[in-house]
Tab-separated table of C-alpha atoms and ligand atoms in Angstrom:
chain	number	residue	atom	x	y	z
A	1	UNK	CA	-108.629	181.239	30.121
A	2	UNK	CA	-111.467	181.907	32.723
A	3	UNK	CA	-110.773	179.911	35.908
A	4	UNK	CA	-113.234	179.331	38.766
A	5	UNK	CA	-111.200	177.900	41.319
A	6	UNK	CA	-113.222	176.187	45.089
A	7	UNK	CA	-111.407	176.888	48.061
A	8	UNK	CA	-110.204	179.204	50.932
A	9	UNK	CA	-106.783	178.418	52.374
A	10	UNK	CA	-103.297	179.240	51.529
A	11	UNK	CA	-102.929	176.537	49.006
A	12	UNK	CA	-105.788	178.323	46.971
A	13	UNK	CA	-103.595	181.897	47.250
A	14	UNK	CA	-100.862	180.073	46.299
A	15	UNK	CA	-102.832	178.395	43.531
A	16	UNK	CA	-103.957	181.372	42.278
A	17	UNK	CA	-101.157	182.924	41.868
A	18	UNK	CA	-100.049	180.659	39.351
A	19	UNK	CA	-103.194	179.924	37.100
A	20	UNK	CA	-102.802	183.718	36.749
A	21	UNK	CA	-99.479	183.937	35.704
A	22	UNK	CA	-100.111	183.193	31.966
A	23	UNK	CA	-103.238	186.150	32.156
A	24	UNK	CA	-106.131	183.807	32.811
A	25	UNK	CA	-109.154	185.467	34.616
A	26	UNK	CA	-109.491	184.334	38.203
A	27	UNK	CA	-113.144	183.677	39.788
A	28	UNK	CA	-112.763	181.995	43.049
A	29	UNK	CA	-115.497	180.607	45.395
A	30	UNK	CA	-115.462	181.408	48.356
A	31	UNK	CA	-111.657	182.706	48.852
A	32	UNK	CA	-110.144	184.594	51.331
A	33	UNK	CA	-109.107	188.576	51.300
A	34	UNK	CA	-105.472	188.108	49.722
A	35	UNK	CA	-107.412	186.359	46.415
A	36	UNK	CA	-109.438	189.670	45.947
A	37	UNK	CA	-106.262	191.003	44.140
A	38	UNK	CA	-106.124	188.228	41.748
A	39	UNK	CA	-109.483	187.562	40.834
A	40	UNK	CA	-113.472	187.508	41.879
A	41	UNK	CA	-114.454	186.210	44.836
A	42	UNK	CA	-118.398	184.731	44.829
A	43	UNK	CA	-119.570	183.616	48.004
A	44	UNK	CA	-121.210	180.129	46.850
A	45	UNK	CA	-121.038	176.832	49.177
A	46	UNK	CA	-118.465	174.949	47.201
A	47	UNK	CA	-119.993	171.325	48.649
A	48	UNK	CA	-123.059	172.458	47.060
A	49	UNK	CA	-122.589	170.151	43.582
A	50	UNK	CA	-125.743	172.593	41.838
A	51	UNK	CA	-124.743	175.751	43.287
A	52	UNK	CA	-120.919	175.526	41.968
A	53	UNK	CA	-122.743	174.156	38.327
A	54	UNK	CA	-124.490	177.011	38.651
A	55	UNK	CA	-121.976	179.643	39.259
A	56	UNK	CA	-119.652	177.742	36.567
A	57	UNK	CA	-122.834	178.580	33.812
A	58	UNK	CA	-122.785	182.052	35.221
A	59	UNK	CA	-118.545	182.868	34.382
A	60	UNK	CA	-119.018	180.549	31.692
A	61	UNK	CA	-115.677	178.415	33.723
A	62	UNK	CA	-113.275	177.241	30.520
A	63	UNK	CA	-111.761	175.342	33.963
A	64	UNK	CA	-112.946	174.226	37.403
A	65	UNK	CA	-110.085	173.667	39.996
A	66	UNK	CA	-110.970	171.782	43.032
A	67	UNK	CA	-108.363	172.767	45.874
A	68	UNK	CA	-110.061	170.986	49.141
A	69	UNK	CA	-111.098	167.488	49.662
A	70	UNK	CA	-114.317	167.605	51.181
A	71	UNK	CA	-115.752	168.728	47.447
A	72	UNK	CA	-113.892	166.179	45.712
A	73	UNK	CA	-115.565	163.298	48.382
A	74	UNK	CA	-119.126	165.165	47.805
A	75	UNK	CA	-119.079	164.600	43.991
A	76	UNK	CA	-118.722	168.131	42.917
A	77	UNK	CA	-116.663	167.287	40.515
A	78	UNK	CA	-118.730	164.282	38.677
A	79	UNK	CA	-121.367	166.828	38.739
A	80	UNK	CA	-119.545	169.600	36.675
A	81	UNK	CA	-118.348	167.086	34.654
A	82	UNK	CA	-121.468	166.008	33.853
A	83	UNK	CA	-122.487	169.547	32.740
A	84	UNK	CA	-119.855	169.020	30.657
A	85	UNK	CA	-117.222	171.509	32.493
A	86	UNK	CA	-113.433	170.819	32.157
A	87	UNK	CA	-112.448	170.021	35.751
A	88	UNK	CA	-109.110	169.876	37.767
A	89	UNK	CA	-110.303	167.368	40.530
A	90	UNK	CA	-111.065	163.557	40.999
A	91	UNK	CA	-114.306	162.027	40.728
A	92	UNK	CA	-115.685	161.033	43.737
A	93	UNK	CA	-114.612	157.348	43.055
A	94	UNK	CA	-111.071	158.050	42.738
A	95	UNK	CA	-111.332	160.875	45.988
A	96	UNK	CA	-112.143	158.017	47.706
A	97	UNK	CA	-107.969	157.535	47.875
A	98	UNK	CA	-107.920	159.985	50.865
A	99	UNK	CA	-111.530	160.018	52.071
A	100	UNK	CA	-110.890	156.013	52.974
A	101	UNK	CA	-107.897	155.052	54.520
A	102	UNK	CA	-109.043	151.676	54.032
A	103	UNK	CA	-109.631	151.950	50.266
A	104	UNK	CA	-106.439	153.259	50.052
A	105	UNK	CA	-104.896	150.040	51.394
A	106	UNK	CA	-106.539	148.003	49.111
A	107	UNK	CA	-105.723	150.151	46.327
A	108	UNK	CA	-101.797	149.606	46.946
A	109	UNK	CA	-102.352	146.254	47.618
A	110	UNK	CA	-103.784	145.764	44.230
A	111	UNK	CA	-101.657	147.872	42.592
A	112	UNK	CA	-98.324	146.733	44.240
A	113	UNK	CA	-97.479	150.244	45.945
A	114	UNK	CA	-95.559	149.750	49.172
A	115	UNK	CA	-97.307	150.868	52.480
A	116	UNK	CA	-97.213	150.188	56.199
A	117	UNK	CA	-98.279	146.602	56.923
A	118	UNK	CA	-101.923	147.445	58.234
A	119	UNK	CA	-105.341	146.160	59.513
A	120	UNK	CA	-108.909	147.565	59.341
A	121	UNK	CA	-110.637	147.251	62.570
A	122	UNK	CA	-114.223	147.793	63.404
A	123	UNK	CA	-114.472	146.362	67.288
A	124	UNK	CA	-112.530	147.275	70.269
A	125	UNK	CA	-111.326	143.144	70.212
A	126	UNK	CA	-110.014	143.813	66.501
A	127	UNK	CA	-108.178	146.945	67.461
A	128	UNK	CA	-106.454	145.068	70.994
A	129	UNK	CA	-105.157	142.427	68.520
A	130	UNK	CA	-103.648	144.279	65.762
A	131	UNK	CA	-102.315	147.117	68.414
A	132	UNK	CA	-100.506	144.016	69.991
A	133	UNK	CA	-99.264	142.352	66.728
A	134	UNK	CA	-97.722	145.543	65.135
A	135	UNK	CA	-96.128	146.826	68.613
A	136	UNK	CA	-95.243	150.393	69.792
A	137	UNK	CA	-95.601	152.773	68.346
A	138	UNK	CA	-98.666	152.346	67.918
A	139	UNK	CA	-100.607	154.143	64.809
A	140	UNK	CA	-104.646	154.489	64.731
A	141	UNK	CA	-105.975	156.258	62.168
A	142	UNK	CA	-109.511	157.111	61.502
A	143	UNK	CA	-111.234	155.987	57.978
A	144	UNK	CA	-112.718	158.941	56.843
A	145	UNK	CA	-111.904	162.461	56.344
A	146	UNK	CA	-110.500	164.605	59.359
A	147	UNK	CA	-108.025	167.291	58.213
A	148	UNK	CA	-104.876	165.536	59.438
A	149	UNK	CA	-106.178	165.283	62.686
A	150	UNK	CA	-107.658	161.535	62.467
A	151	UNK	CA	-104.244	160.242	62.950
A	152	UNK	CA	-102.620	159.643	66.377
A	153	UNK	CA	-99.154	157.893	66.907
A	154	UNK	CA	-98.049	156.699	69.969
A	155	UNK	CA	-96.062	154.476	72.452
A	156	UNK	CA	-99.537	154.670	74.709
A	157	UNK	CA	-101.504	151.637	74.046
A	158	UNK	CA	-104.146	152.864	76.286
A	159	UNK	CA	-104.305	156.031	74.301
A	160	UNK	CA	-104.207	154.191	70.868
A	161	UNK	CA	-107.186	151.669	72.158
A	162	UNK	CA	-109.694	154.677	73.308
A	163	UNK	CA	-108.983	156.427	69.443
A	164	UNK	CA	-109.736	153.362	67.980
A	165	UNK	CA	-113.099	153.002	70.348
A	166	UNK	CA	-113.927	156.925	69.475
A	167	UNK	CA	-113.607	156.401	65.274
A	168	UNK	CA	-115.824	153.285	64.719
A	169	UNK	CA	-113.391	151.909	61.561
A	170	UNK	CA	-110.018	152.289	62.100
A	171	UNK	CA	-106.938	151.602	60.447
A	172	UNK	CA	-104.230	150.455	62.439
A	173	UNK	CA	-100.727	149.882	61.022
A	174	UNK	CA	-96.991	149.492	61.007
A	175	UNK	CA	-95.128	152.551	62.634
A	176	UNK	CA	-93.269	153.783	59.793
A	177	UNK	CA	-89.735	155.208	60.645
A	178	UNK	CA	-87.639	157.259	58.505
A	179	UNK	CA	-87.858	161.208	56.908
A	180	UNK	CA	-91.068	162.071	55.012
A	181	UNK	CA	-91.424	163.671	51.717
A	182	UNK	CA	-94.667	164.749	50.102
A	183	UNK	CA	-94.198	163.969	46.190
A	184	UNK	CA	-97.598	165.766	44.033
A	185	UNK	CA	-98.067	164.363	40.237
A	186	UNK	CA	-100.676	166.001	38.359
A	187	UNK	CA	-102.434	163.365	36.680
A	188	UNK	CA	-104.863	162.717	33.535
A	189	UNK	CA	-106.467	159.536	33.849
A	190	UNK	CA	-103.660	158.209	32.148
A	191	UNK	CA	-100.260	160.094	32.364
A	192	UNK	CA	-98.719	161.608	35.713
A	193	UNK	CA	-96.017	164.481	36.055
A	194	UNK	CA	-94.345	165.274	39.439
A	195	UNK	CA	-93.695	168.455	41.057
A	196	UNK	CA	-90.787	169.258	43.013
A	197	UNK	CA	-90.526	166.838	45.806
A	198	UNK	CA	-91.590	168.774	49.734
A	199	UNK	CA	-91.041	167.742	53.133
A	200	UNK	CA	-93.825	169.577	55.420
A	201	UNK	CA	-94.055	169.854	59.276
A	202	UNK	CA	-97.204	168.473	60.833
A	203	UNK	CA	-96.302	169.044	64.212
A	204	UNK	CA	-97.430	172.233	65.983
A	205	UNK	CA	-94.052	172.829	67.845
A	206	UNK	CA	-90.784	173.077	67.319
A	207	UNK	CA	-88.549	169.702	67.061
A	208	UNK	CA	-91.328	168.085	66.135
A	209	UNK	CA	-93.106	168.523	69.461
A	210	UNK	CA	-97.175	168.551	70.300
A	211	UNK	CA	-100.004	167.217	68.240
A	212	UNK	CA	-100.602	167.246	64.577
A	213	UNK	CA	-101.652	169.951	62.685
A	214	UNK	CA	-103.232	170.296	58.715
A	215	UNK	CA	-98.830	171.597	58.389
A	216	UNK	CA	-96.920	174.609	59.948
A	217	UNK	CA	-94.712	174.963	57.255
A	218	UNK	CA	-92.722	173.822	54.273
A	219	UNK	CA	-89.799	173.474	52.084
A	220	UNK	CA	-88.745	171.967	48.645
A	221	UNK	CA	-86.707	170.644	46.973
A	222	UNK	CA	-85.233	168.412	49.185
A	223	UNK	CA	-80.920	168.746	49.020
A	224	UNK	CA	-80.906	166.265	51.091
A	225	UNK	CA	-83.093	163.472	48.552
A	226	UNK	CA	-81.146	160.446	47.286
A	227	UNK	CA	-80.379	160.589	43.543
A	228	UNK	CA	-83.319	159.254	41.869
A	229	UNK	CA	-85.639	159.849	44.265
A	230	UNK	CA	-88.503	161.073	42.184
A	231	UNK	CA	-88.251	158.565	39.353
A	232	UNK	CA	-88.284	156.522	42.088
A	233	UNK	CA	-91.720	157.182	43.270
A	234	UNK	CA	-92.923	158.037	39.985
A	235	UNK	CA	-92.352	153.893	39.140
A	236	UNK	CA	-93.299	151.910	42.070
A	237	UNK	CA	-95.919	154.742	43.328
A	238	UNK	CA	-97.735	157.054	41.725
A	239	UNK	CA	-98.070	155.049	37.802
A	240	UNK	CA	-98.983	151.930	39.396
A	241	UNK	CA	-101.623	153.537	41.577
A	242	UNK	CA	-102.931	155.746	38.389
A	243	UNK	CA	-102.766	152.579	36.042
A	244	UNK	CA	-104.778	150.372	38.907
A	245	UNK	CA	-107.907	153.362	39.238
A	246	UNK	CA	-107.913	153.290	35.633
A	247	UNK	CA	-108.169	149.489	35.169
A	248	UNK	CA	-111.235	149.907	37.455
A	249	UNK	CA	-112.908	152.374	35.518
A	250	UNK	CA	-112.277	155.101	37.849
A	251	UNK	CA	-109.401	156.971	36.595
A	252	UNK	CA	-107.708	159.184	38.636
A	253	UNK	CA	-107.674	163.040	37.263
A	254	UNK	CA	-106.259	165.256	39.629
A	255	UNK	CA	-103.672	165.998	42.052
A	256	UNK	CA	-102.257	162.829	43.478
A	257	UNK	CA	-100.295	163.295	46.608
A	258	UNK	CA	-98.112	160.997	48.044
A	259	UNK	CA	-97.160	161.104	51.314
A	260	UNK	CA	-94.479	158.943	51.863
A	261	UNK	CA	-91.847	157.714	54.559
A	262	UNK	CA	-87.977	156.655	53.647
A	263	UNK	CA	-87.354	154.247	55.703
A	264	UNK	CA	-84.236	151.473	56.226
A	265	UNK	CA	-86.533	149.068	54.100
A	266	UNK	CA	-87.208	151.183	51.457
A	267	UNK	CA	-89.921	153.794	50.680
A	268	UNK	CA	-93.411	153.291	51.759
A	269	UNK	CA	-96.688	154.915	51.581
A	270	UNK	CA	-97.704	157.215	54.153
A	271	UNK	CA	-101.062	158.446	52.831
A	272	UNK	CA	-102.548	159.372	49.744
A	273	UNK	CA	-104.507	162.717	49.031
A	274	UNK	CA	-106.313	163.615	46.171
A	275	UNK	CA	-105.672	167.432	46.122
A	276	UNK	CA	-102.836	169.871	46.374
A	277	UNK	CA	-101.383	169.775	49.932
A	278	UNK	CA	-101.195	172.613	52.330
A	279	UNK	CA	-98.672	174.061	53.177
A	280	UNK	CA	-96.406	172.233	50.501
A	281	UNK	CA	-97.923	173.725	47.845
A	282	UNK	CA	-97.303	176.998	48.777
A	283	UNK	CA	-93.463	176.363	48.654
A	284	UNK	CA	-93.667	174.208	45.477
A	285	UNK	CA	-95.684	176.692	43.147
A	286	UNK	CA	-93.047	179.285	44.144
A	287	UNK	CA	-90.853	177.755	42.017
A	288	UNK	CA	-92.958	177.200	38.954
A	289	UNK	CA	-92.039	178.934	36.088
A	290	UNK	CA	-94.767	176.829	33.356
A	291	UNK	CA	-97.883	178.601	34.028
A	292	UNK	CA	-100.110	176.432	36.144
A	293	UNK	CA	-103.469	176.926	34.264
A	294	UNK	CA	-102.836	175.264	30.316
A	295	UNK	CA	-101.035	172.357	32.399
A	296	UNK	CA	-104.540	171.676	34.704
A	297	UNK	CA	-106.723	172.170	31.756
A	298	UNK	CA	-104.635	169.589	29.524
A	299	UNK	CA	-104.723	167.286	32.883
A	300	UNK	CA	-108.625	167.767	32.855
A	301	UNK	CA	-109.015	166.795	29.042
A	302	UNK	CA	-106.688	163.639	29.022
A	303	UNK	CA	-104.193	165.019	27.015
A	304	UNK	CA	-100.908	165.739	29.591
A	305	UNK	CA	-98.773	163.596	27.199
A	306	UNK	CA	-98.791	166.422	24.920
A	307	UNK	CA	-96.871	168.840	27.150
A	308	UNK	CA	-93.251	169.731	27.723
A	309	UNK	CA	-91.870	169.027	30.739
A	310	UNK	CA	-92.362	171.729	33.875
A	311	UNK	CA	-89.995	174.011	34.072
A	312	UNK	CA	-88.874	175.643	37.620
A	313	UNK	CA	-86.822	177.930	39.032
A	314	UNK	CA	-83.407	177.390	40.215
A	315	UNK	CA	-82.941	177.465	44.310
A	316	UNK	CA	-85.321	176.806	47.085
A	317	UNK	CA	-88.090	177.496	48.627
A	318	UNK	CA	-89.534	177.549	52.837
A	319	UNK	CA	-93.162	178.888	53.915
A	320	UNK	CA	-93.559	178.999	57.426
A	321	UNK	CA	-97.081	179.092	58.864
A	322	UNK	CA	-98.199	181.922	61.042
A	323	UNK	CA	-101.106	180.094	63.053
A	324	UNK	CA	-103.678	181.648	65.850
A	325	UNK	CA	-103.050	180.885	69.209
A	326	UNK	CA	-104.795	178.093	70.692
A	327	UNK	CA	-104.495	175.985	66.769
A	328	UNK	CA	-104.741	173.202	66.282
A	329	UNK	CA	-107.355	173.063	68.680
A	330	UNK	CA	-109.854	176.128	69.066
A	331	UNK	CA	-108.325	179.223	67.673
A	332	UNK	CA	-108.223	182.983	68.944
A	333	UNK	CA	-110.088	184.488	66.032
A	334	UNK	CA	-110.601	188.250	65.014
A	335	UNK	CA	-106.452	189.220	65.965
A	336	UNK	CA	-105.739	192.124	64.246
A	337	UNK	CA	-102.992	191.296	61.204
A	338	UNK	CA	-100.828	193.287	59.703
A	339	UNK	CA	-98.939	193.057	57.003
A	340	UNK	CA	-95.114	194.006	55.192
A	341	UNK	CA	-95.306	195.081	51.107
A	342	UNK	CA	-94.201	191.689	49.136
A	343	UNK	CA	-90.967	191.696	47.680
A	344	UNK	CA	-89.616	189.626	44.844
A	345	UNK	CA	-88.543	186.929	46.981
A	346	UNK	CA	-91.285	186.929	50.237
A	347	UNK	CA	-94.426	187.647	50.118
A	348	UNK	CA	-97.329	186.440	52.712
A	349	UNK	CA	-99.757	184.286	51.836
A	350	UNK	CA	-103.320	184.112	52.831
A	351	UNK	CA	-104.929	181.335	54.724
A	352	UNK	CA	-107.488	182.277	57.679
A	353	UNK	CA	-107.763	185.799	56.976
A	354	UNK	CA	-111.273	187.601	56.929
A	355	UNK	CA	-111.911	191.435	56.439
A	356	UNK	CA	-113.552	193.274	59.320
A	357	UNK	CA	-114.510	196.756	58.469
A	358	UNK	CA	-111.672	196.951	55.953
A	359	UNK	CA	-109.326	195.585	58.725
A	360	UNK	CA	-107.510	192.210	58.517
A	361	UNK	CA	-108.379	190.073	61.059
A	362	UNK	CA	-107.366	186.346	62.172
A	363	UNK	CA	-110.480	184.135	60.838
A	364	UNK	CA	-109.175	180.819	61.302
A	365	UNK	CA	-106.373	178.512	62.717
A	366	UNK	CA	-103.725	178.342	60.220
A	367	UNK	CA	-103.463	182.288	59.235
A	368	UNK	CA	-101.289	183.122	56.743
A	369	UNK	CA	-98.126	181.287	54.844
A	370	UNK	CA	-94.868	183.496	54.645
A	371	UNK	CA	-92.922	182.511	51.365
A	372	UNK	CA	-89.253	182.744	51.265
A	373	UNK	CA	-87.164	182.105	47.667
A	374	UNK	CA	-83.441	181.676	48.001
A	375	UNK	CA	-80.468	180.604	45.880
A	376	UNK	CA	-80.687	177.222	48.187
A	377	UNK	CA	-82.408	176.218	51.298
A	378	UNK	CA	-80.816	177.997	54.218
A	379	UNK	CA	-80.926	180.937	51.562
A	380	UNK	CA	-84.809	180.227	51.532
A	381	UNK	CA	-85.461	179.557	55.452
A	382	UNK	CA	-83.475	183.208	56.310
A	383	UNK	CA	-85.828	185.116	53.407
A	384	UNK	CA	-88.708	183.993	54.838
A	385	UNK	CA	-87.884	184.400	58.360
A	386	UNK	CA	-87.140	187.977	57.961
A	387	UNK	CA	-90.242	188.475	56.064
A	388	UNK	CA	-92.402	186.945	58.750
A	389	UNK	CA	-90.555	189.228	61.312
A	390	UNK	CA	-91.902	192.050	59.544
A	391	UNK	CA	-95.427	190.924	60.073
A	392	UNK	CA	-97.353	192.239	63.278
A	393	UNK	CA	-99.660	189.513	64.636
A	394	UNK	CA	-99.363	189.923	68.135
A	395	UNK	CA	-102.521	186.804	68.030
A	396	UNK	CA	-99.781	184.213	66.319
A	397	UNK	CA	-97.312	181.847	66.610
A	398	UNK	CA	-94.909	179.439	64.211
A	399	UNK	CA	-92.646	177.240	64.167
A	400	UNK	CA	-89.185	178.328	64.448
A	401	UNK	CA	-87.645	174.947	62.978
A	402	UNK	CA	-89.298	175.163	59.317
A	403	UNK	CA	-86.585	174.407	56.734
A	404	UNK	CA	-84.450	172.608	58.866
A	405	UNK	CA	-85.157	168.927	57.408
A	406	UNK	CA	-86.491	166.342	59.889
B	1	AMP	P1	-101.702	160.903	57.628
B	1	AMP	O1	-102.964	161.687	57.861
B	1	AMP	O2	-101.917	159.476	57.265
B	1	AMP	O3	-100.739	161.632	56.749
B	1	AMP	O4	-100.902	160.926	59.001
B	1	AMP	C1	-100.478	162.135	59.569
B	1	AMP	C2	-99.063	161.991	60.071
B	1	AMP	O5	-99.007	160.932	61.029
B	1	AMP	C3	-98.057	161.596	59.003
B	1	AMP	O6	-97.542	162.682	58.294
B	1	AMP	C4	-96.988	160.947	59.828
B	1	AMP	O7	-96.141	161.913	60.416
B	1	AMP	C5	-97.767	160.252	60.901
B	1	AMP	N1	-97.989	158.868	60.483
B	1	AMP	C6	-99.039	158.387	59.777
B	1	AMP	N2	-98.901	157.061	59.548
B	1	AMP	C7	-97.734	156.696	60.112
B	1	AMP	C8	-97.020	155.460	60.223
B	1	AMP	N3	-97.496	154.312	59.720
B	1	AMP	N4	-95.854	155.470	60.872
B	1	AMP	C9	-95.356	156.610	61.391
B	1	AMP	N5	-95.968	157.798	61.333
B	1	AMP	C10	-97.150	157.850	60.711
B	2	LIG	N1	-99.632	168.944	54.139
B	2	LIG	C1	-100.604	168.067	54.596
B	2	LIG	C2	-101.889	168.066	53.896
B	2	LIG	O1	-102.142	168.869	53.019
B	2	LIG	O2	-102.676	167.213	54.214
């Protein structure tokens, strides 16, 4: 199958990897330096609706995968669709499940999905109010789109208050206490299969220290998950919320990602995205063994029912992230990178990597994803560890805590 896959970051090296496995033909738009050995890289603005129709026409695309949001919010996909393009990727309709907190909310609410009690707030007044009637912590999130950034919890109501006056619309909700686990289920419209479920670290430091990040690292499965866990999620989350965007016309083809927290009460919504998550993904295509690309294109044409189940590998699997100093606020760029030969159970995964006169260089915040596979977790966490020793950054840093659950 010829595959033109949109994005840059580790998630899209990780996702390429896999729609290659079964021998499909990888174009990729724009990419980064460790896609070049899996496919074609075409330097097209992948926000640009007509350019990526365009460049679809020109590989003649049997499938379009959408890996970022900020595409899926813009309508690229509608507009491939509409040139009549198979494509992995909500409408922008059904993106609007991560690019508005708010219609989020009112999708549970509808669809009887639990979540964080919560209240959208518009005016300084609003925000005091609902601040005070949820209590510390206190969580403010922005409405639209800001690449797990827009979020800030904390016992500071003064703090929470000037967010809220700095986002115009604001969700502000319940603090939600418990572990997390990210749960993806590819999804046709109609039917939705899970992947493993992750837990990711969002937190730049170790112990869960400093502010949020887009994720420093990753592991799955979770050893730790109660029986049932998935099913779990599968029933009261992810089918009702599918079921409700179809009843409204807007069906929901795609990646759905739930990010949710187990708390004492129960399980409740964290967030939804509409996309693979990063670094999650990384981890959970690791152990794929199905190939990745007939599964997207039967999501794509409505007809997932048809498959057998995905199969995975036995064991675990960790990626830490090897970030640029100064993430997640203004990162060092142009660090010189160097890297160890992949082996069958680590290899390093691209992210913000750019070639410089042949030479790898840092080109972004989160820099590259070290994979580790092990017979279980700790098995996992030591692979990759050892692996990311083996890498000279001297511009980096990690986490030193990723596979430990939290
Ligand atoms: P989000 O962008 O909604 O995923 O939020 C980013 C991170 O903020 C989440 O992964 C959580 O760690 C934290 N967070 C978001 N909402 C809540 C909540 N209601 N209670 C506690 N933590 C939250
Ligand atoms: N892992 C967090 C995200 O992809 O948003």
């Amino acid at each position: 199958m010829r595959i033109l896959l949109l994005g840059t970051g580790g998630r899209e090296h990780a996702l390429g990897r896999a729609l290659v496995a079964d021998g499909s033909e990888l174009h990729v738009a724009p990419g980064n330096p460790g896609l070049t050995r899996l496919g074609t890289l075409h330097d097209v603005d992948i926000t640009d609706g007509p350019a990526v129709v365009a460049l679809a026409r020109d590989i003649d695309a049997e499938l379009v995968v959408v890996g970022p949001e900020a595409p899926l919010v813009a309508g690229v996909a509608d507009e491939l669709r509409r040139a009549g393009y198979d494509v992995f990727g909500p409408s922008a309709q059904a993106a609007a499940l991560e690019g508005s907190k708010a219609f989020a909310k009112d999708i549970m609410a509808a669809a009887g999905v639990p979540t964080a009690g919560h209240r959208v707030c518009t005016t300084a007044d609003e925000a005091a109010a609902a601040l005070d009637c949820f209590g510390a912590p206190h969580v403010v999130k922005d409405d639209g789109l800001a690449a797990g950034k827009g979020v800030v919890v904390t016992d500071d109501r003064d703090a929470a208050l000037a967010h809220a006056a700095s986002s115009g619309t604001v969700v502000i909700e319940e603090y939600l206490d418990g572990p997390e686990v990210s749960l993806f289920a590819i999804c046709d419209g109609t039917t939705a299969r899970p992947l493993l479920p992750a837990q990711d670290f969002k937190r730049v430091g170790d112990g869960d220290l400093g502010p949020n990040t887009g994720g420093m690292g990753a592991y799955c499965p979770l050893p730790w998950a109660p029986q049932g866990l998935v099913d779990e999620i599968m029933r009261d989350v992810v089918q009702p919320t599918v079921d409700e965007m179809a009843r409204r016309g807007t069906p929901f083809v795609g990646l759905l990602y739930a990010g949710l927290a187990l708390t004492r009460r129960g399980l409740r919504v964290v967030e939804f995205n509409v996309r693979f998550g990063d670094p999650e993904t990384q981890a959970v295509l690791s152990l794929l063994e199905t190939p990745l690309a007939p599964v997207l294109r039967a999501a794509a044409r409505g007809e997932l029912d048809a498959l057998p189940e995905l199969t995975w590998r036995d064991g675990a699997a960790v990626v830490v992230v090897e970030a640029a100093q100064g993430y997640p606020g203004t990162p060092k760029k142009g660090g010189p990178i160097s890297l160890p030969e992949d082996t069958d159970d680590a290899y390093v995964l691209h992210a913000g990597t750019a070639l410089t006169d042949g030479h790898l260089v840092a080109a972004g915040g989160r820099v590259l994803g070290i994979v580790g596979r092990g017979a279980d977790l700790e098995a996992a966490r030591a692979t990759a560890y050892q692996h990311l020793e083996r890498v000279v950054f001297p511009d980096g840093f990690h986490r030193n805590d990723i596979g430990i659950p939290h």
